C-alpha cells in the first residue's frame, strides 16, 4: 500500500550527495594537478614521458622504458629507492622490452640539444649510440627490468650405500669424483631396475650459474615489486573511474 508512505532517508541522500561532490572535486584536482601517466609509463633521461606525445622522441609507439645502466644508477641513488619518483634513471623509450644480445639505439646521441646528458661513451664514434643488452628484460609497469638468468647442470648420484660397498663394487660402479669426492657417491641410472634396487638414497649434485648486472642487489627487486603493485592500482582506477565517481570504493 502506498498510502501513508513517506520519504525517510533525506539525511542519508544528503550525505551521499556531499560525498559525490567531494569525489568529483578530488577527481578534478587529480586531473588538473596530477599526472597518472607518470605511474603507468616511465620517462627517458631527457625527461620525456614514454608512450605519450611530447617534445622528444617518445610517442605512442614507444611505451616501454629500458634502463641500460639500471644497477649503477640504483647503486648511486640507493637512499632514494624508498621514494622511486625521486630517482633519476637513465631511461630510453622502446617499443618492446629488449632481449639479451640485442641492441638499443640511444636516440639522444642524435639530438644533443634535447638530451644534453647523453652518455659520452655510447655516443662516441666507436659505439655509435648503441647499447648492447646484456640480459633478457621483462616489462614491470611498462619498465624493462633485467631478468636474472640461472643455469643448472645436475647429476644424479647415489649416497647410500656408498661406492665402497661390496655390492656396489661388484656391480662395477665407480666412485663419483667430480664433486664432493669425500662423500663417496656413485653415479646411477634411476631407469635401471637393477641400479634402482641397489640404491637407497639418491642425491642431485649440480652446478648453478646465475647471470646478473654488475652492482645488482635487493634494491632492484624491491623497486620492481613496488612499481608493479602501484602501476596495477593506477590502471585499475583509471579503467573504473566512472564507477568510482558514482558509487565510491567498496
JSON list of N, CA, C and O in Angstrom, two decimals, residues 7 11 115 144 168:
[
{"chain": "A", "resi": 7, "resn": "UNK", "atom": "N", "xyz": [9.00, 9.81, 2.53]},
{"chain": "A", "resi": 7, "resn": "UNK", "atom": "CA", "xyz": [10.45, 9.81, 2.35]},
{"chain": "A", "resi": 7, "resn": "UNK", "atom": "C", "xyz": [11.13, 9.87, 3.72]},
{"chain": "A", "resi": 7, "resn": "UNK", "atom": "O", "xyz": [10.90, 10.80, 4.49]},
{"chain": "A", "resi": 11, "resn": "UNK", "atom": "N", "xyz": [18.47, 12.57, 5.09]},
{"chain": "A", "resi": 11, "resn": "UNK", "atom": "CA", "xyz": [19.81, 12.83, 5.60]},
{"chain": "A", "resi": 11, "resn": "UNK", "atom": "C", "xyz": [20.83, 11.93, 4.90]},
{"chain": "A", "resi": 11, "resn": "UNK", "atom": "O", "xyz": [21.93, 12.37, 4.56]},
{"chain": "A", "resi": 115, "resn": "UNK", "atom": "N", "xyz": [68.85, 16.25, -25.40]},
{"chain": "A", "resi": 115, "resn": "UNK", "atom": "CA", "xyz": [69.40, 15.25, -24.48]},
{"chain": "A", "resi": 115, "resn": "UNK", "atom": "C", "xyz": [70.87, 15.58, -24.19]},
{"chain": "A", "resi": 115, "resn": "UNK", "atom": "O", "xyz": [71.78, 14.87, -24.65]},
{"chain": "A", "resi": 144, "resn": "UNK", "atom": "N", "xyz": [61.31, -1.83, -18.31]},
{"chain": "A", "resi": 144, "resn": "UNK", "atom": "CA", "xyz": [62.01, -3.06, -18.68]},
{"chain": "A", "resi": 144, "resn": "UNK", "atom": "C", "xyz": [63.02, -3.42, -17.59]},
{"chain": "A", "resi": 144, "resn": "UNK", "atom": "O", "xyz": [64.04, -2.74, -17.46]},
{"chain": "A", "resi": 168, "resn": "UNK", "atom": "N", "xyz": [78.03, -52.65, -4.47]},
{"chain": "A", "resi": 168, "resn": "UNK", "atom": "CA", "xyz": [78.19, -51.59, -5.47]},
{"chain": "A", "resi": 168, "resn": "UNK", "atom": "C", "xyz": [79.43, -51.85, -6.31]},
{"chain": "A", "resi": 168, "resn": "UNK", "atom": "O", "xyz": [79.41, -51.73, -7.55]}
]
